[in-house]
CSV table of C-alpha atoms in Angstrom, one decimal:
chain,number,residue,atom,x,y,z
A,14,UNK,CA,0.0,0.0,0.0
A,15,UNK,CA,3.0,2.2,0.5
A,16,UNK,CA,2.8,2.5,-3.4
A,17,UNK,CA,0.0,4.2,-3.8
A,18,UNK,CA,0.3,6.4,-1.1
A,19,UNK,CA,3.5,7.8,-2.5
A,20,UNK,CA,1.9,8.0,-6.0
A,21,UNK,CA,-1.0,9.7,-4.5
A,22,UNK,CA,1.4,12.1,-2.9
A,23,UNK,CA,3.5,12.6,-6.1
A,24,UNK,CA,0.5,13.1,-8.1
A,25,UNK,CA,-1.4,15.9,-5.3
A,26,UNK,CA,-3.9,13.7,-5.0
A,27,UNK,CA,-6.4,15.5,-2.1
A,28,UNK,CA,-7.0,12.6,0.3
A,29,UNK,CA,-10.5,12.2,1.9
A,30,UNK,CA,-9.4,9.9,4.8
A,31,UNK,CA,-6.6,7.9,5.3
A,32,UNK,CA,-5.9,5.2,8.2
A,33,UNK,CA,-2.0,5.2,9.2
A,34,UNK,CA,-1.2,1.3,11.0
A,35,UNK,CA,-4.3,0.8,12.2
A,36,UNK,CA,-4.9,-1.7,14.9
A,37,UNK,CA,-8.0,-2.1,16.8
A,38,UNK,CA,-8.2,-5.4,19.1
A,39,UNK,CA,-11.4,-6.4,21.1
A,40,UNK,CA,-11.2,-8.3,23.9
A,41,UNK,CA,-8.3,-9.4,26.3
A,42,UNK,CA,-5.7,-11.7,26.5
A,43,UNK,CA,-6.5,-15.5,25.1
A,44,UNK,CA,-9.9,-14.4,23.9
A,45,UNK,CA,-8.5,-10.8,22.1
A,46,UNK,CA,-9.2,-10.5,18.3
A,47,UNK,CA,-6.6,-8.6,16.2
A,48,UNK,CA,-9.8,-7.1,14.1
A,49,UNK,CA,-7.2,-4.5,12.4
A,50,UNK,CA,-3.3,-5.7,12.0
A,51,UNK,CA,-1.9,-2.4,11.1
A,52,UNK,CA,-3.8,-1.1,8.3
A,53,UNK,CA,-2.4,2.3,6.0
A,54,UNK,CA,-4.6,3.2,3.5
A,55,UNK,CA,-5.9,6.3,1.8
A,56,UNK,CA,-9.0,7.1,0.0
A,57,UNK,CA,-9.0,10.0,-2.4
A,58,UNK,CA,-11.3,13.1,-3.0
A,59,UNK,CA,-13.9,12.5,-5.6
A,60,UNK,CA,-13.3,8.9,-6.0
A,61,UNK,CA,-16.1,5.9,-5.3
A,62,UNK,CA,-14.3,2.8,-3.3
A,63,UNK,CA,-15.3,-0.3,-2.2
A,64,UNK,CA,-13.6,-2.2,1.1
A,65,UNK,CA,-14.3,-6.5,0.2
A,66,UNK,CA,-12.7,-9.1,2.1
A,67,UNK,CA,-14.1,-12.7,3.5
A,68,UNK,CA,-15.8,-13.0,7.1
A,69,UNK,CA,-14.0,-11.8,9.8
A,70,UNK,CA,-11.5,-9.6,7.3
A,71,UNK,CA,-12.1,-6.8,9.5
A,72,UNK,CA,-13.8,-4.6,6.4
A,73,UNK,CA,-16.6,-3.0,8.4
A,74,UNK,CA,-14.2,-2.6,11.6
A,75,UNK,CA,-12.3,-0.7,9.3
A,76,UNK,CA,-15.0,1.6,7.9
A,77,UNK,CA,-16.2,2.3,11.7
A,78,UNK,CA,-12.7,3.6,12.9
A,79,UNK,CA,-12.7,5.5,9.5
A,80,UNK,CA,-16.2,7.3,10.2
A,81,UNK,CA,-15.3,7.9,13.9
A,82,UNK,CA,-17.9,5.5,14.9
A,83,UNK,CA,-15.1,3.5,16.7
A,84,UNK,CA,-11.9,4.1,18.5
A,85,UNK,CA,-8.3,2.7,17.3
A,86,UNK,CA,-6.4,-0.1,19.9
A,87,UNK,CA,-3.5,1.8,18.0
A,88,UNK,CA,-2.5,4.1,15.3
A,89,UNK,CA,-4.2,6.8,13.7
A,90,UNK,CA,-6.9,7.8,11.3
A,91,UNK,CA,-8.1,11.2,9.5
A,92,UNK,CA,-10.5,13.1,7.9
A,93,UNK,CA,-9.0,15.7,6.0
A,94,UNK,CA,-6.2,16.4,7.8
A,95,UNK,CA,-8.1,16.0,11.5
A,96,UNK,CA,-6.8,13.2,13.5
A,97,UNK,CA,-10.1,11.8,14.9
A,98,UNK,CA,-8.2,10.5,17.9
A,99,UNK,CA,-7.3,13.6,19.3
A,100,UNK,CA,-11.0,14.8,19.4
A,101,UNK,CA,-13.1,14.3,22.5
A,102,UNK,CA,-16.3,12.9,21.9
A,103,UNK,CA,-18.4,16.0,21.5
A,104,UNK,CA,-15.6,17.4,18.6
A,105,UNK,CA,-15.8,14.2,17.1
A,106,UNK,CA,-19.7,14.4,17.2
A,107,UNK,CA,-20.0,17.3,15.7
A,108,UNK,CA,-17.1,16.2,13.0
A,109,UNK,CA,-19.5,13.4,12.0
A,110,UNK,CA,-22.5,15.7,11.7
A,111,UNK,CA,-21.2,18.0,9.5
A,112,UNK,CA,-18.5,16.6,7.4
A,113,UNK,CA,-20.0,12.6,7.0
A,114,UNK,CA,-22.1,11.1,5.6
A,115,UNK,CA,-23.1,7.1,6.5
A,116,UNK,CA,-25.5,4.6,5.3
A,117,UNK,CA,-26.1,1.9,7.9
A,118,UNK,CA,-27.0,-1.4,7.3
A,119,UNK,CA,-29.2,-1.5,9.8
A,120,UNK,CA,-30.5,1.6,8.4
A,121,UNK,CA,-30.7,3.5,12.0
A,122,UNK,CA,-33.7,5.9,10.6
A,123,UNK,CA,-36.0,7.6,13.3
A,124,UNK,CA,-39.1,5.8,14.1
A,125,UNK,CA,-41.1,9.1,15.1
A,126,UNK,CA,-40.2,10.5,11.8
A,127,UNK,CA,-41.5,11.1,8.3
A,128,UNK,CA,-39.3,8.9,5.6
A,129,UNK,CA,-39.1,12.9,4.5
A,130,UNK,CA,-37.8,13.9,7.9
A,131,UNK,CA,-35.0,11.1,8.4
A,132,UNK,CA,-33.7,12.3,4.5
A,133,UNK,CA,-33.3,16.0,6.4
A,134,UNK,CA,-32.4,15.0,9.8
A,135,UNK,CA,-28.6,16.1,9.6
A,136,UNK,CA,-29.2,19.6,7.7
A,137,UNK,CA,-32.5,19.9,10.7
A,138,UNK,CA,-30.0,19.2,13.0
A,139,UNK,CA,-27.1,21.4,11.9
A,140,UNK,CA,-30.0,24.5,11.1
A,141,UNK,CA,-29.0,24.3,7.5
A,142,UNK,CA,-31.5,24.3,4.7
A,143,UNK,CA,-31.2,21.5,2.0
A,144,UNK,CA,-30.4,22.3,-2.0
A,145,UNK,CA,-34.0,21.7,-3.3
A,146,UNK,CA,-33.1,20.9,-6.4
A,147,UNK,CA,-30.1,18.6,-5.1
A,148,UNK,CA,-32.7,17.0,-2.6
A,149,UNK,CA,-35.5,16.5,-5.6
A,150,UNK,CA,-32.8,14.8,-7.3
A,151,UNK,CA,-31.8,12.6,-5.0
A,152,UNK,CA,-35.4,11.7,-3.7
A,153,UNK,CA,-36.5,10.7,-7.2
A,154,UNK,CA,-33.4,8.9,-7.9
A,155,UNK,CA,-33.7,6.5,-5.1
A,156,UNK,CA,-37.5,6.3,-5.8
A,157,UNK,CA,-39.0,8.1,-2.6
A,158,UNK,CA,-41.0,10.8,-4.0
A,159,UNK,CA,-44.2,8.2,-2.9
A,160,UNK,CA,-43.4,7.5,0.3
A,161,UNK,CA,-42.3,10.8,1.9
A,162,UNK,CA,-45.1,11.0,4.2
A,163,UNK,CA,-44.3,7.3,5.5
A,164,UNK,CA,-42.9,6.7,9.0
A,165,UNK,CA,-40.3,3.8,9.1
A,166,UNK,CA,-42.6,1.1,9.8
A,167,UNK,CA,-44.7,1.4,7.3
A,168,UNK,CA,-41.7,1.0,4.9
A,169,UNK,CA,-40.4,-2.2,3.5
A,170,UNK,CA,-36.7,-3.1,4.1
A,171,UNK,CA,-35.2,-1.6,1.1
A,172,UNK,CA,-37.5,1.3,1.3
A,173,UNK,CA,-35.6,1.9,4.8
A,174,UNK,CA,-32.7,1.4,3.0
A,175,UNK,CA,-32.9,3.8,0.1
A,176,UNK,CA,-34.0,6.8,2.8
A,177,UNK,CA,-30.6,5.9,4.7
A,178,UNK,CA,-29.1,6.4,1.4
A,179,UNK,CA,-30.9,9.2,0.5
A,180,UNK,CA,-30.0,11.2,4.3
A,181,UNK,CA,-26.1,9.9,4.1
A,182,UNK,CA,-26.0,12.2,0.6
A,183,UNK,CA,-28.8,15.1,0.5
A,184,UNK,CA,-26.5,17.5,2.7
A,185,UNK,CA,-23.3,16.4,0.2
A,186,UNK,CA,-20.6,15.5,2.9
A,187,UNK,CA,-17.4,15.3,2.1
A,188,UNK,CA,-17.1,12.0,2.2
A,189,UNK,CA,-19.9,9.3,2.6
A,190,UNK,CA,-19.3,5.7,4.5
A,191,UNK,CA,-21.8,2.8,3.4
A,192,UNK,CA,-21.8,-0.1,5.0
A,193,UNK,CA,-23.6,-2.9,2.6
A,194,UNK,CA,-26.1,0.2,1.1
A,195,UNK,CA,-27.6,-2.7,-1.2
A,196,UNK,CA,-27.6,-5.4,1.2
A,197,UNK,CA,-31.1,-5.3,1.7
A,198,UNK,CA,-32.0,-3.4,-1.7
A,199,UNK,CA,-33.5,-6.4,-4.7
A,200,UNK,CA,-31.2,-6.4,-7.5
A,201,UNK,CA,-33.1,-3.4,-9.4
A,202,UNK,CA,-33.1,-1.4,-6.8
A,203,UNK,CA,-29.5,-2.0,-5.7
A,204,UNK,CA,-28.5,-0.8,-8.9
A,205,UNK,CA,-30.5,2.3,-9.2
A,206,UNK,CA,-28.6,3.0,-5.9
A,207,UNK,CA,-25.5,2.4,-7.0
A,208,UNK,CA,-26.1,4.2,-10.3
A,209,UNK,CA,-26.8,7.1,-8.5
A,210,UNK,CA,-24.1,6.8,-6.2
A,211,UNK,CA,-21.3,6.1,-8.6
A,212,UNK,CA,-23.3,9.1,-9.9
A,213,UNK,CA,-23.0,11.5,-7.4
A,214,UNK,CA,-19.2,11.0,-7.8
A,215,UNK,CA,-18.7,11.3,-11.1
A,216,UNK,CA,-20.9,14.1,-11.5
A,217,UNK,CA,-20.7,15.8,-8.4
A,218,UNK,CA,-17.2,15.0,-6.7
A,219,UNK,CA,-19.0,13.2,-4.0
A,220,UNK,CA,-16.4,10.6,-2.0
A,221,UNK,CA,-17.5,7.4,-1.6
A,222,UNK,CA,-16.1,4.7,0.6
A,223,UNK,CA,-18.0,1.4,0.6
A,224,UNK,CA,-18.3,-2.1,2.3
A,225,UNK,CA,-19.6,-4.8,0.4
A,226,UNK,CA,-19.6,-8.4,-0.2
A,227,UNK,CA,-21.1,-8.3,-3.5
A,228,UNK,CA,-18.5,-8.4,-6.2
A,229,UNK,CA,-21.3,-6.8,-8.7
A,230,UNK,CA,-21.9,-3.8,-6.2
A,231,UNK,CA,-17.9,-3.3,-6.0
A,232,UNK,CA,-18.0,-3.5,-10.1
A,233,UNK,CA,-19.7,0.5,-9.9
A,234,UNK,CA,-16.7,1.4,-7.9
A,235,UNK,CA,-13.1,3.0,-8.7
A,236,UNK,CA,-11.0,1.2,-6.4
A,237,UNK,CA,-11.3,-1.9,-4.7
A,238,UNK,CA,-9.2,-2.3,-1.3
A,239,UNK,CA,-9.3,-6.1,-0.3
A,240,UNK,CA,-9.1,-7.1,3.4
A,241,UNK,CA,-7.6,-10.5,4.9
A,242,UNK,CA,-7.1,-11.2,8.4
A,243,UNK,CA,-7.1,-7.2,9.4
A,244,UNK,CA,-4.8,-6.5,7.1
A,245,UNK,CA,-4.7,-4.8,3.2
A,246,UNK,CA,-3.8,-8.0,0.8
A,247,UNK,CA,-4.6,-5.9,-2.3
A,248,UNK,CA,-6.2,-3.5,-4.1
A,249,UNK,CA,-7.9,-3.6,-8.1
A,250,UNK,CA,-8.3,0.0,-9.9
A,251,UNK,CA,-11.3,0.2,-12.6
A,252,UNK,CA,-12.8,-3.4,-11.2
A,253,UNK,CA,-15.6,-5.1,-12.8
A,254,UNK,CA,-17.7,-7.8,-11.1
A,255,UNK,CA,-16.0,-10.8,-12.9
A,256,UNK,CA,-12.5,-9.5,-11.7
A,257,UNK,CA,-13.7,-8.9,-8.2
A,258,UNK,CA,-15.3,-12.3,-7.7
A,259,UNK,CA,-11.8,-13.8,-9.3
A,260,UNK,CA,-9.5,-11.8,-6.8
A,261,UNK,CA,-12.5,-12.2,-4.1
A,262,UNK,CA,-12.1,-16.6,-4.4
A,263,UNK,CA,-8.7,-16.7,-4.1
A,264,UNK,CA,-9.5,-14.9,-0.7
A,265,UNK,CA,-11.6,-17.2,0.3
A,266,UNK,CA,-14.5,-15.3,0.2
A,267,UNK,CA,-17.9,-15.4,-1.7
């Protein structure tokens, strides 16, 4: 990885976030797990990339301690040029709210709330007012504009889903973390997301740093950083889904 760090330096590449030897370890002594074995890696401004390993690689472990979602065992990581370590919790908060976007898995949307309120949440909560035309986009795009007046549970799964991604990228963060955005999405769906993510970057300069275990969703990336046992094994520029599953086997993944 120390090769395309350097090129990225040589070239003035402006770097979203970057981890520098990550380690993060849960648990103690004979029952600890090394979930992060020193990790460097950098992932550039206005660039879609995806983060695939096997089970247990330590991919979404990774894309926590990127987001500030969790804290390093050691080493350092950055957004911009802020080392989230040395925030307390309410600087980190506040990082989060106004520089990050995410897209949860698990969606995390506000039960109490309008699918149209959960899209606005962070610009509500940061008293900004959203780009109408950037929010009209975006609603239409991930096929909302029917279900804005619908509270959570009256949404299916990848309904949920698509109003996470829809929140994560209506106030344009500087760089947006998705953890498996398609993972509950049907296969049409999935890739009208990822359309309009890949989108968003291409047209727009959005970042985009991924997790997924579907080499086809990691085919509408850039970059492809593969995990193995907490560590960076590899990494695939201009990936399709055929070359992803290839690289993804002799992991020992899917």
């Amino acid at each position: 990885m120390g090769t395309t760090l350097e090129a990225n330096a040589q070239q003035g590449i402006k770097v979203a976030a970057r981890a520098v030897d990550a380690v993060k370890v849960y648990g103690q002594g004979d029952a600890a797990v090394r979930a992060l074995d020193g990790v460097t890696v950098e992932f550039p401004t206005g660039r879609f990339s995806a983060i695939m390993g096997p089970s247990g690689s330590g991919k979404s472990t990774l894309l926590h301690c990127m987001a500030g979602l969790d804290r390093l065992t050691e080493g350092k990581v950055f957004i911009g040029e802020v080392d989230l370590g040395s925030l307390d919790e309410k600087r980190l908060t506040m990082l989060r709210r106004d520089r990050v976007g995410f897209v949860f898995q698990a969606y995390n949307l506000v039960p109490t709330l309008t699918a149209a309120e959960n899209v606005t949440l962070p610009l509500d909560i940061a008293g900004r007012k959203p780009d109408e035309t950037w929010l009209a986009k975006v609603i239409d795009t991930v096929g909302l504009r029917d279900r804005l007046r619908h509270r959570p549970s009256e949404l299916s799964g990848g309904q949920q889903q698509r109003v996470a991604a829809a929140r994560a990228l209506v106030s344009r963060p500087e760089i947006v973390f998705a953890d498996e955005p398609t993972g509950n999405l049907d296969s049409r769906s999935g890739a009208e997301l990822l359309s309009f993510m890949r989108g968003a970057v291409r047209d727009y300069g959005q970042t985009i740093v991924m997790v997924t275990h579907d080499a086809g969703a990691a085919g509408y990336a850039d970059r492809v950083v593969f995990l193995n046992d907490g560590k960076v094994v590899d990494e695939m520029t201009e990936p399709t889904a055929e070359l992803v599953l290839d690289r993804m086997k002799s992991l020992g993944g899917e």
